[in-house]
Coordinates of C-alpha atoms in Angstrom, one line a residue:
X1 CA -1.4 1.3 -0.7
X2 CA -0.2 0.9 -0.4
X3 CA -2.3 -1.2 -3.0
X4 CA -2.7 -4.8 -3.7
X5 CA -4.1 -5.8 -6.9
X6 CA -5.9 -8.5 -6.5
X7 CA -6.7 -8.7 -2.8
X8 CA -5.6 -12.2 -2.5
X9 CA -2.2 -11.3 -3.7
X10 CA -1.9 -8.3 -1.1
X11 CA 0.1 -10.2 1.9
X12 CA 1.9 -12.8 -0.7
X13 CA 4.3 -12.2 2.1
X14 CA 6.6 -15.0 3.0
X15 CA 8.8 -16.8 5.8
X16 CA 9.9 -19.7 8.7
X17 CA 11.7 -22.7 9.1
X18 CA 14.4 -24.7 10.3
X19 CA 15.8 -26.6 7.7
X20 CA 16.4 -25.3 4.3
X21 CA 18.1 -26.5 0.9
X22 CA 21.0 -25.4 -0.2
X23 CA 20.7 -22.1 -2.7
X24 CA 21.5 -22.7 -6.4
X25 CA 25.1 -21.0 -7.3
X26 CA 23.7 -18.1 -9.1
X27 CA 20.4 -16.7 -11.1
X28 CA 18.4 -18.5 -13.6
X29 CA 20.7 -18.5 -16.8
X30 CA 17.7 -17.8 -18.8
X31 CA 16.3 -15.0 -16.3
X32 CA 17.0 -11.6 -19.0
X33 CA 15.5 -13.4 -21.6
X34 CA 12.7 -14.6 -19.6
X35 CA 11.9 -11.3 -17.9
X36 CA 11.7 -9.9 -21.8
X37 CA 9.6 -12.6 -22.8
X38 CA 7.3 -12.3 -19.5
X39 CA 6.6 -8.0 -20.3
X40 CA 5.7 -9.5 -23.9
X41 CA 3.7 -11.7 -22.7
X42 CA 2.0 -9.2 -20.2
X43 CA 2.1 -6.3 -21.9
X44 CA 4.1 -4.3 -19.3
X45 CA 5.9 -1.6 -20.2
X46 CA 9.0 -2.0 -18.2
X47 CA 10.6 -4.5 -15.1
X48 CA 13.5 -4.3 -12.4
X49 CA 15.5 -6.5 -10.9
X50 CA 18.1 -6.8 -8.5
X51 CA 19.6 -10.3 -6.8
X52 CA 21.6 -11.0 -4.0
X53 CA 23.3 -13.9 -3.1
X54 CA 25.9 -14.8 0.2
X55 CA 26.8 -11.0 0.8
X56 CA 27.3 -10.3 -3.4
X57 CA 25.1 -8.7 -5.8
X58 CA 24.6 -11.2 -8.7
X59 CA 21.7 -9.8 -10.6
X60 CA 21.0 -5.9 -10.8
X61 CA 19.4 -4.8 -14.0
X62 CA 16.9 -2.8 -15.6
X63 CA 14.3 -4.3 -18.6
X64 CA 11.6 -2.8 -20.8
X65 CA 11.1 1.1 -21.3
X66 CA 9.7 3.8 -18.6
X67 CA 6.9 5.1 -20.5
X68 CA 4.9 3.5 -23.3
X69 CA 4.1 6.8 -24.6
X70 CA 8.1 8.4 -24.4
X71 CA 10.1 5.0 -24.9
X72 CA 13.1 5.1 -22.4
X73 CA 15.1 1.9 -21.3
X74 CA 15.0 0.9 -17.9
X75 CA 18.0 0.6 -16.2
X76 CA 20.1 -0.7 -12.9
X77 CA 19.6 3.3 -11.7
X78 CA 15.9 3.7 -12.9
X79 CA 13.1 4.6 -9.4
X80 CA 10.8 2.6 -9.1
X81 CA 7.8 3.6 -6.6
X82 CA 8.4 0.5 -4.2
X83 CA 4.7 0.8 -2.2
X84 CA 4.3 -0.9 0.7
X85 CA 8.0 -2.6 0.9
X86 CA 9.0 1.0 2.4
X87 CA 7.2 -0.2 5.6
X88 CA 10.2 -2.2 6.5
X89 CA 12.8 1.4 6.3
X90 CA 9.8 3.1 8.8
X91 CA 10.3 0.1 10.9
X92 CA 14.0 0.3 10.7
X93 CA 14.0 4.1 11.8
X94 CA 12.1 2.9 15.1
X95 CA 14.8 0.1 15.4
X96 CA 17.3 2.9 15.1
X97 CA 15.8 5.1 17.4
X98 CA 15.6 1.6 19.8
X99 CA 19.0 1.6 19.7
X100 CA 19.6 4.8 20.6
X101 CA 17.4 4.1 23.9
X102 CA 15.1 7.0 23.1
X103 CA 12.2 4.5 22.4
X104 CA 11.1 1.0 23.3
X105 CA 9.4 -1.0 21.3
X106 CA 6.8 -2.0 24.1
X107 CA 6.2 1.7 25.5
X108 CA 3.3 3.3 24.9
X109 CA 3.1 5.5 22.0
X110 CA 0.8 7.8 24.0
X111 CA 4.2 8.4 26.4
X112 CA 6.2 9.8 23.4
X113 CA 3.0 11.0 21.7
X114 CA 0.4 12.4 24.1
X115 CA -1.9 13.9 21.1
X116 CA -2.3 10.1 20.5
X117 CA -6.1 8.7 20.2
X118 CA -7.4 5.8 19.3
X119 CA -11.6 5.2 19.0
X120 CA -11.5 3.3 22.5
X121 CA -9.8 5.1 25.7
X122 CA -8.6 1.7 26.8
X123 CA -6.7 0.9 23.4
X124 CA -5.1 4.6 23.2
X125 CA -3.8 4.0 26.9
X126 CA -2.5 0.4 25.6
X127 CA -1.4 0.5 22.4
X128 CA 2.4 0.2 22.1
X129 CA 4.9 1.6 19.3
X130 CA 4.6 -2.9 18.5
X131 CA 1.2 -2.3 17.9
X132 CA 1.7 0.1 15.1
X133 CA 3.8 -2.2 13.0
X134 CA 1.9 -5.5 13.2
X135 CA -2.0 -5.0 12.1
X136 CA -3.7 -5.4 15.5
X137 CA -5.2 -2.4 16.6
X138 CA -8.8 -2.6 15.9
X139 CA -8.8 -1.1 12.4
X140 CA -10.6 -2.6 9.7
X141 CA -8.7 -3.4 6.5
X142 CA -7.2 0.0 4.8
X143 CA -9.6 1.9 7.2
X144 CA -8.5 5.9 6.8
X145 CA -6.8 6.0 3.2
X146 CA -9.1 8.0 2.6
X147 CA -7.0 10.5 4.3
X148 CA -4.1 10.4 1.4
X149 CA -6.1 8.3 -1.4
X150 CA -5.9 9.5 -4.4
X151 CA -4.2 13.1 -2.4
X152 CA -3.9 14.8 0.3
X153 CA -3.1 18.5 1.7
X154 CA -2.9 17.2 5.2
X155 CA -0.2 16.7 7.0
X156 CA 0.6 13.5 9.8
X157 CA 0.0 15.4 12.7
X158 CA -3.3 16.4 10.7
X159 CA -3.9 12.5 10.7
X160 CA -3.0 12.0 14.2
X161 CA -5.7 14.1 15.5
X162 CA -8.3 12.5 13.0
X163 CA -7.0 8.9 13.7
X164 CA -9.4 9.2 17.1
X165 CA -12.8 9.5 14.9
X166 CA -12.3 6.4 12.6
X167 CA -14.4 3.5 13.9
X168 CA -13.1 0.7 15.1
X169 CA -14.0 -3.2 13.1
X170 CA -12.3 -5.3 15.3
X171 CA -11.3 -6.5 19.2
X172 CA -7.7 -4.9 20.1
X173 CA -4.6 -7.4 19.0
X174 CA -7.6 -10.0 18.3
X175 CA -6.9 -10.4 14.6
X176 CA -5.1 -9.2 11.6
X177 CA -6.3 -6.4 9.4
X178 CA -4.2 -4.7 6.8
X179 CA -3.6 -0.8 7.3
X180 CA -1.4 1.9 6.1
X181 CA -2.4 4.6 8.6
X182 CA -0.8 3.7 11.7
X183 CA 2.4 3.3 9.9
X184 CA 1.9 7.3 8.9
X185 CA 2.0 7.6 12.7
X186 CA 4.6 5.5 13.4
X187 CA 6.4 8.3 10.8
X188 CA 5.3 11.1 12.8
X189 CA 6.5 9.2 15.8
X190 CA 9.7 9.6 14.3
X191 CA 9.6 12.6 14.0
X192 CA 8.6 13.7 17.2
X193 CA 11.9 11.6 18.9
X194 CA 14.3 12.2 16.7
X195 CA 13.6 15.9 15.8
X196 CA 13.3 15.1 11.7
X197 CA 10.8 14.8 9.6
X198 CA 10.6 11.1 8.4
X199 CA 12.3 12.2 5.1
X200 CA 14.8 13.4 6.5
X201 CA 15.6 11.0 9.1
X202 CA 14.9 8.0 6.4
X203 CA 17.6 9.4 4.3
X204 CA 20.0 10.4 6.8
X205 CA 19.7 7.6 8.8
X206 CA 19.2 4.8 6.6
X207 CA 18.7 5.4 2.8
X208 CA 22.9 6.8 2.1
X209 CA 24.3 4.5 5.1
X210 CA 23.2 1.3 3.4
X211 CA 24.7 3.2 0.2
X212 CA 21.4 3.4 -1.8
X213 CA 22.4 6.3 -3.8
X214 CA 19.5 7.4 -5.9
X215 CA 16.7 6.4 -3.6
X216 CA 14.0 9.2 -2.1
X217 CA 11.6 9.6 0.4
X218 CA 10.7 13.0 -1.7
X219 CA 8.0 13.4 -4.6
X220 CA 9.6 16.5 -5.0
X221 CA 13.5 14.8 -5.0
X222 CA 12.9 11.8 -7.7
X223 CA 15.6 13.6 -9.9
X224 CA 16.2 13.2 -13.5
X225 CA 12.8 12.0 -15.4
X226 CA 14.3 9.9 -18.0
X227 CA 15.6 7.7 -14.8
X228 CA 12.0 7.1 -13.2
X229 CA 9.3 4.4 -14.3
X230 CA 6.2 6.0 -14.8
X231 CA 3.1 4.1 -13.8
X232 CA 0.8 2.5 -16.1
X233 CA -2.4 0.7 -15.7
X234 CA -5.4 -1.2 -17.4
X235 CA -8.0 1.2 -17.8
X236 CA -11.0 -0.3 -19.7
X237 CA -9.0 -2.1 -21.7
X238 CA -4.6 -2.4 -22.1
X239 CA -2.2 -1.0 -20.5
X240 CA -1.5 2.4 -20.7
X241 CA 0.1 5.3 -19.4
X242 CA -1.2 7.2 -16.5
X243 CA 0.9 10.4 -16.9
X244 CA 4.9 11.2 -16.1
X245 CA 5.6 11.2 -12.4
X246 CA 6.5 14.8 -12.9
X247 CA 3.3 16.1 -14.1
X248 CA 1.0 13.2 -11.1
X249 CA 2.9 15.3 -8.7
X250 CA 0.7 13.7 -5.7
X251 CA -1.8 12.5 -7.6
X252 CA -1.4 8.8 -9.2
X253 CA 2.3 8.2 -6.4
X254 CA 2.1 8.1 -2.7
X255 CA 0.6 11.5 -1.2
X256 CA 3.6 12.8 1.0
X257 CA 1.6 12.5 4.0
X258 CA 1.8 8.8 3.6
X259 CA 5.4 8.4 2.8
X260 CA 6.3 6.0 5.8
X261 CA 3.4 3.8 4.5
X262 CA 4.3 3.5 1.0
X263 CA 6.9 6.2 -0.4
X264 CA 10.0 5.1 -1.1
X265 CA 11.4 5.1 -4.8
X266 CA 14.4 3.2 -5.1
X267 CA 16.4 1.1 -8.3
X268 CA 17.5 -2.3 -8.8
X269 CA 21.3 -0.9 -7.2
X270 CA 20.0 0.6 -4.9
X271 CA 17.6 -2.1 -3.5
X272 CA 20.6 -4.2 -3.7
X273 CA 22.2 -2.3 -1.0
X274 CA 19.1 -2.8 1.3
X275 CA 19.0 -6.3 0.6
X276 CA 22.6 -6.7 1.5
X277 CA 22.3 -5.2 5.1
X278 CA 19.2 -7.2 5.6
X279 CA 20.6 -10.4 5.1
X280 CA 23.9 -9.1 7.0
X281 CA 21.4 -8.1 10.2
X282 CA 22.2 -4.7 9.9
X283 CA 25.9 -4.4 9.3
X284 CA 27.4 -2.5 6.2
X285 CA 30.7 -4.4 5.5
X286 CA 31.4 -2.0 2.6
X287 CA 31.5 1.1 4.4
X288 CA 35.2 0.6 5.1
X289 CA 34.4 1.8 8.9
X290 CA 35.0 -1.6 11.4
X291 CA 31.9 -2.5 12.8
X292 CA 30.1 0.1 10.6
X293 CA 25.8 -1.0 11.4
X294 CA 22.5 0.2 10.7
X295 CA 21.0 -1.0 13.5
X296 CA 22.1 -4.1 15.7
X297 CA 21.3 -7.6 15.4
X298 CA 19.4 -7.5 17.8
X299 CA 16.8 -5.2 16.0
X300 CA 17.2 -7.2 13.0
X301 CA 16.1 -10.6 14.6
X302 CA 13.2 -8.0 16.2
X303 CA 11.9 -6.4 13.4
X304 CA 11.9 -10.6 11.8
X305 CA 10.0 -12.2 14.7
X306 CA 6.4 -13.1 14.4
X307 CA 4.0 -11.0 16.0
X308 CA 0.6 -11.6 14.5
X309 CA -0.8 -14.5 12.4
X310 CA -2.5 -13.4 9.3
X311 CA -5.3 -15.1 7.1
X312 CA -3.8 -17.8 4.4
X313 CA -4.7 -16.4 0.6
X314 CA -7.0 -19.7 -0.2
X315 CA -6.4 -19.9 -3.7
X316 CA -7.7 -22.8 -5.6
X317 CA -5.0 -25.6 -7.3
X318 CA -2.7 -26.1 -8.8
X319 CA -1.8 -22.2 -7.2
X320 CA -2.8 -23.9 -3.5
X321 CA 0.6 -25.5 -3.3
X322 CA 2.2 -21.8 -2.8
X323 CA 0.2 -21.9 0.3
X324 CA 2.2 -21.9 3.3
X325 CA 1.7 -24.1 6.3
X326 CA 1.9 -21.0 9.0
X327 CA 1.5 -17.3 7.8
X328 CA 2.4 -14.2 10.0
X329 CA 3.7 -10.5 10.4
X330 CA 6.8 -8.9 12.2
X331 CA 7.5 -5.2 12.1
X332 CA 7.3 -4.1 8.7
X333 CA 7.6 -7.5 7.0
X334 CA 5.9 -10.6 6.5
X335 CA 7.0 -13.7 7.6
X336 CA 5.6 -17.7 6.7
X337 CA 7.3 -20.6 5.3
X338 CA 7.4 -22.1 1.6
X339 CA 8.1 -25.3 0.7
X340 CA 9.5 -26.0 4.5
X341 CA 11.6 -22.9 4.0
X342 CA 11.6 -20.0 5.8
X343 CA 10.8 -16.8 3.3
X344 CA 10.6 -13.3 5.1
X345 CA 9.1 -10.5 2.5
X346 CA 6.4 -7.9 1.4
X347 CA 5.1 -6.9 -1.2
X348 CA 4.0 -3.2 -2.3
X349 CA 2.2 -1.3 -5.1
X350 CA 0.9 2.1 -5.6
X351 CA -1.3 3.5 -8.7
X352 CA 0.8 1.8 -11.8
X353 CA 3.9 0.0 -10.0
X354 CA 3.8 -3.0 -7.7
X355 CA 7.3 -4.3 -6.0
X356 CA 8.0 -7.6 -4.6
X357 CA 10.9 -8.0 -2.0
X358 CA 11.7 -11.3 -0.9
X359 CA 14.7 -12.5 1.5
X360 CA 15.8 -16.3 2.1
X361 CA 17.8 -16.0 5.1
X362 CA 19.1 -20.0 5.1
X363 CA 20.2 -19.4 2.5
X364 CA 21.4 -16.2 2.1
X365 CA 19.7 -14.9 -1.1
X366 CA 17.4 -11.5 -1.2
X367 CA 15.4 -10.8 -4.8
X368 CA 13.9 -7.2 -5.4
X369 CA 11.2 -7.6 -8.4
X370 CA 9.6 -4.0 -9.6
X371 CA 7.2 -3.3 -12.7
X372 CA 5.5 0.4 -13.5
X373 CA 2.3 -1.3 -14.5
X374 CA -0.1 -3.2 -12.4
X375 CA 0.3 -6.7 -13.5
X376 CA 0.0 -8.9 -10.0
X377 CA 0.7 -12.2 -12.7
X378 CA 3.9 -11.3 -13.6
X379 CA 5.4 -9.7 -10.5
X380 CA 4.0 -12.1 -8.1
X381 CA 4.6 -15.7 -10.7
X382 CA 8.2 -14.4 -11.2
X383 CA 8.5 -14.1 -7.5
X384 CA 7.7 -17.9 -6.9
X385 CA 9.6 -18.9 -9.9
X386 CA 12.8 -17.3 -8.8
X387 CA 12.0 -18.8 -5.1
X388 CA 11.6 -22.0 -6.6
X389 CA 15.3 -21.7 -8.4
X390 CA 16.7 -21.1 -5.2
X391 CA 15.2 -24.2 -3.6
X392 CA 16.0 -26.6 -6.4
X393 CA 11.9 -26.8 -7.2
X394 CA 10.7 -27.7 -10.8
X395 CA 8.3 -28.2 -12.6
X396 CA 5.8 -24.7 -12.2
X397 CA 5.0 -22.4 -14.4
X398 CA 4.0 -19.7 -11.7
X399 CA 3.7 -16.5 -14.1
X400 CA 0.8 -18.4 -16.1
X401 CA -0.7 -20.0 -13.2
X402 CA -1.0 -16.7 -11.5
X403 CA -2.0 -14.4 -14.7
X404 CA -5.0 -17.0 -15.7
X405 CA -6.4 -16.5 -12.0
X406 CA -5.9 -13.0 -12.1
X407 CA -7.8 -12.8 -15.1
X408 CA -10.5 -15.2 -14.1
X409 CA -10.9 -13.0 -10.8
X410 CA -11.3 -10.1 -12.8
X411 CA -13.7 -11.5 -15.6
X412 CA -16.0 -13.0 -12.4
X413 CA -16.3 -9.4 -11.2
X414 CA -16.8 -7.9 -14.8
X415 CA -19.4 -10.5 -15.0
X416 CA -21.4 -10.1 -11.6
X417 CA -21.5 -6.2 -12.3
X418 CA -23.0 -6.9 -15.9
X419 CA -25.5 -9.4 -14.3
X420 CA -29.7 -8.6 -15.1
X421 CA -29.8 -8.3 -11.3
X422 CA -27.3 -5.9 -10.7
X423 CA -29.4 -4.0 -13.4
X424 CA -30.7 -0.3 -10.9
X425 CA -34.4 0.0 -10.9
X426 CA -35.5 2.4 -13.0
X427 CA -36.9 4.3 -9.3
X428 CA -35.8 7.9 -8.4
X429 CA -34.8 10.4 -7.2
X430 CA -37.5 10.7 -4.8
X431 CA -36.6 14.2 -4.3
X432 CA -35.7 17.7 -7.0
X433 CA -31.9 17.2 -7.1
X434 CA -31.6 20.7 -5.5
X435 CA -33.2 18.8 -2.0
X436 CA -29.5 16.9 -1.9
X437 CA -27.2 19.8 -2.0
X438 CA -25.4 20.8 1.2
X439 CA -22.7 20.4 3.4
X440 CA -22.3 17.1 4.9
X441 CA -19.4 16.1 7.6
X442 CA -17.6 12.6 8.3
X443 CA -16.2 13.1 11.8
X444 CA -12.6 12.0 10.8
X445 CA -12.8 12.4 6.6
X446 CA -14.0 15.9 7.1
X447 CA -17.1 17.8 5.3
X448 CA -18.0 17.4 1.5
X449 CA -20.1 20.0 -0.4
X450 CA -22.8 19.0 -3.3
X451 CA -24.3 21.3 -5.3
X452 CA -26.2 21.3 -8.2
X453 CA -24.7 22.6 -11.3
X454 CA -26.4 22.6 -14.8
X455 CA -28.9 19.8 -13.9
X456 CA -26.6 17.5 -11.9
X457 CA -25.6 17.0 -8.8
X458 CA -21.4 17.6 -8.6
X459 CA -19.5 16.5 -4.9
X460 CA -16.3 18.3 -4.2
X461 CA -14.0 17.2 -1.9
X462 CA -12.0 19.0 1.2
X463 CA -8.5 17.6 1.2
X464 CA -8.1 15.8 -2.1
X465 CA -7.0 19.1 -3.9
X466 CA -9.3 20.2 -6.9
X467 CA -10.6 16.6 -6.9
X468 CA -14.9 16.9 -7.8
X469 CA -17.6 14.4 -9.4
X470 CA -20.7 14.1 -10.7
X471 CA -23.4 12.1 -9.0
X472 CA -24.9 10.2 -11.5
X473 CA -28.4 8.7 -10.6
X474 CA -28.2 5.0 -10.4
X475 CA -31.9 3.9 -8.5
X476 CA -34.2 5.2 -5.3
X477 CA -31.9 7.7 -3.6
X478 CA -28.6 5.9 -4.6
X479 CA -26.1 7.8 -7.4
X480 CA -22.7 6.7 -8.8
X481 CA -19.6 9.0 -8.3
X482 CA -18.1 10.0 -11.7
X483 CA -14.9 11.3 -10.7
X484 CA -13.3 13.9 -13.5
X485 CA -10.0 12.1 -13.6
X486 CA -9.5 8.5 -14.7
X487 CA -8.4 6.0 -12.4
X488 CA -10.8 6.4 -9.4
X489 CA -12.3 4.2 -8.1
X490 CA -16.7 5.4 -8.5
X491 CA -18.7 4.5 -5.5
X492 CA -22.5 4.4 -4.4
X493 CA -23.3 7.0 -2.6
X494 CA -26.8 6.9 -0.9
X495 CA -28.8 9.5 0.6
X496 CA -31.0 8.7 3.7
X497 CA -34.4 10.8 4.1
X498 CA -36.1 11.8 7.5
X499 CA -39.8 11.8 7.5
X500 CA -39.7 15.1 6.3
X501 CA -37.6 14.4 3.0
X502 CA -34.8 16.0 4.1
X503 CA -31.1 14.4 3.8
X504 CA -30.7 12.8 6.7
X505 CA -27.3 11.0 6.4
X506 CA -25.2 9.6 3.7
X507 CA -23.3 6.7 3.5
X508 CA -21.1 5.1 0.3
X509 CA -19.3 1.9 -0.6
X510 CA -17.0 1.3 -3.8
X511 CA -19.0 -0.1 -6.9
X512 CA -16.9 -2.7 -7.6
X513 CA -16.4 -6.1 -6.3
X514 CA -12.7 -6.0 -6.4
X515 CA -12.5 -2.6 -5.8
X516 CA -8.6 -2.3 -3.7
X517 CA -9.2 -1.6 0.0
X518 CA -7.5 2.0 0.2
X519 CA -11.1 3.1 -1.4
X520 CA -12.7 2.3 2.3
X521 CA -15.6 4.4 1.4
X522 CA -17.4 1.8 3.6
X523 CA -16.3 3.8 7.2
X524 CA -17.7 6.8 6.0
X525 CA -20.8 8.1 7.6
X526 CA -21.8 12.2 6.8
X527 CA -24.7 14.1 7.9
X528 CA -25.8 17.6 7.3
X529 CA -23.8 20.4 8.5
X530 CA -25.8 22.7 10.1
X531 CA -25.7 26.3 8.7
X532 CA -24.7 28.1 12.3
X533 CA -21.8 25.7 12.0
X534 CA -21.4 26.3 8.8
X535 CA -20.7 30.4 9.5
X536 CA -18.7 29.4 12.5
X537 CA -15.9 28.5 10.7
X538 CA -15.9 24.9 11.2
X539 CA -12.4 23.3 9.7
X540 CA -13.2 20.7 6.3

């Protein structure tokens, strides 16, 4: 998530083209006062920033505070959770590892990896250490995050082995479907060919090379709280704080297990650095050691070619002139064209934060763009705004364009939900709520347990640590999940009856309309453990 908020705005990803206009000399001279005036405007707590331009930083700064609730500024140093932009470092370890000529990026991943299953026999035996980069493999969009969304206690090679049971949408390398899984095998790929964990190797390999001082692969390792943005959200109404990073632990960042999806927490400096290399192809001029590289240039132009096409955003006018001509993804970044430029980026967001990172190669300017709230207007108008500086465009006013349909999107789904005919029937239970409670298994999620409690039905979980809900009755044999922490998102969960009345199967899918695609509750099918299992110790 790893999260896009709203869909549309997920793969705002740009990139391509052969002729370009020359870059303006420097940022916006307005750009601090209009970053200020765009949190007012917004209501977001805090921003960061960093600009690049022909090999120099020119813009690195922090605005706004890090919590609503315990005020302090944002600076140049302050973390930011970064989301899905970390894709491109998990990429960059393969690169590295290319380089090294202990992988290739067309060999099988079952040859370094033999625990390795897809669904289909044929697509385990074919898919290639490519194919986990580019959103081709079969998956449907966000399929599995329900293995790290909203936590997790497993671990990658956990996910490897449950990777095989998650059903397949899709024809292999037929079309493009978002996912964070695969990339948390790509990490454990690392892992098993270099001999370090994906933290480790991350940091070693690429985070202090490119000179990115503060940045961490670690929940655990964010440092000094007064130097990390704390994530905030609209919950039923404005934005507010979701808790300190220190006291969400796993629970509103990344889950470690997913780290090479979406785990990286990195400043405006420091995301300077990366920028810097990018835009250099992988050399690190400022290392004082001749010749001193990431990874070659070779990788670079690699990990920047087109692999797969990817669906355009279709949003209506004036926002339809953002809309790019050809629209693809490389390894670990997206690549289409704007405005007969060629724009290479991604964006990222986890619970409270979303990041933009955007790279014009012609000419030669990288922008990093981070908030710790979830406000898609801002972050994703200021992106276009500052791309439009750089190509000499005038004349938008991206930020309000972008916030209106944001809101309108959001307002549409408020409004469907409220509809009379979304009203529930007043039919149901069909059955005494004790005729629901059991043990029910998903063959890759793992096993639930409901019981009845106090007159209600409550779920608990098996690997979302302490996580548990109330099933409220919604119509028939349908209830609502009423998780015990804010922030969740509740889904319909219906139970199936035999001809006997008993529970047959259940199946769920997220209440909302809008409802982001980690919640895939849609793949999940569970049917009734049976008690001999049960005593046999079968794993959750």
């Amino acid at each position: 998530m790893i999260r896009t908020l709203p869909r549309l705005l997920a793969p705002v990803s740009l990139v391509l083209c052969l002729c370009a206009a020359p870059a303006a000399a420097a940022p916006p001279a307005d750009l601090e006062a209009r970053v200020n005036a765009l949190l007012d405007s917004f209501g977001a707590p805090g921003a960061s920033v960093a600009i690049v331009e022909d090999g120099e930083v020119t813009f690195a700064r922090g605005f706004g505070v890090t919590d609503l609730e315990d005020p302090v500024p944002v600076t140049a140093d302050t973390n930011f959770a970064i989301g899905s932009v970390t894709k491109a470092f998990t990429a960059a370890g393969l690169a590295i590892l290319v380089d090294d000529g202990k992988i290739g990026w067309d060999d099988p991943v079952i040859d370094h990896m033999p625990e390795f299953r897809m669904a289909d026999a044929w697509i385990t035996r074919e898919m290639t250490v490519r194919d986990l980069l580019v959103h081709r493999s079969g998956l449907g969009l966000g399929a599995g995050d329900l293995l790290f969304v909203p936590r997790s206690d497993l671990t990658r090679a956990d996910v490897v082995e449950r990777l095989g049971h998650i059903p397949l949408e899709n024809d292999f390398r037929g079309s493009y479907a978002y996912d964070n899984i695969l990339y948390m095998v790509a990490g454990r790929l690392i892992e098993k060919v270099s001999g370090q964990d994906w933290e480790a190797f991350t940091t070693e390999r690429i985070l202090r090379p490119a000179g990115m001082a503060r940045a961490t692969t670690r929940n655990d390792d964010r440092g000094d709280e007064r130097l990390i943005a704390d994530p905030h959200a609209r919950i039923d109404g404005p934005i507010r704080g979701m808790g300190t990073m220190e006291r969400l632990d796993d629970r509103l960042i990344v889950s470690q297990v997913a780290a090479p999806a979406g785990g990286i927490a990195a400043s405006a400096n420091d995301m300077a650095r990366w920028i810097e290399a990018q835009l250099a192809l992988g050399d690190l001029p400022d290392t004082g050691t001749a010749d001193a590289r990431l990874f070659s240039e070779e990788q670079a132009r690699e990990m920047w070619s087109p692999v797969v096409l990817m669906p355009e955003p279709g949003f209506p006018a004036p926002l339809d002139r953002t809309e790019p001509l050809f629209n693809t993804y490389a390894l670990g970044w997206n690549v289409r064209d704007y405005q007969g430029s060629r724009v290479i980026m991604h964006g990222g967001g986890v619970y409270g934060s979303i990041t933009r990172l955007i790279l014009l190669p012609e000419q030669d300017v990288g922008i990093f763009l981070a908030t710790n709230s979830e406000e898609a207007g801002l972050l994703t108008g200021l992106q276009f705004e500052l791309i439009d500086h750089y190509l000499g465009i005038e004349g938008n006013d991206w930020p309000a364009e972008f916030g209106k349909f944001i809101d309108d999107y959001f307002s549409d789904a408020a409004r469907a939900l409220a509809a009379p005919e979304s009203r529930p029937a007043d039919v149901g239970p069909s059955r005494p709520l004790s005729a629901y409670a059991g043990r029910y298994k998903d063959p890759w999620f793992g096993t639930i347990a409901i019981t009845e409690q106090d007159g209600a039905l409550k779920v608990d979980y098996p690997h979302w640590q302490g996580v548990t809900a109330t099933l409220e009755h919604w119509q028939y044999d349908t209830f609502v999940t009423r998780y015990d922490e804010e922030g969740f998102e509740p889904a319909y969960v219906t139970f199936q009856l035999d001809a006997e009345g008993a529970v047959d199967r259940i199946t769920m899918k997220a209440v909302s309309p809008v409802a982001d695609f980690s919640w895939d509750y849609r793949d999940l099918l569970f049917t009734p453990v049976a008690s001999d299992s049960a005593q046999q110790g079968e794993a959750p």
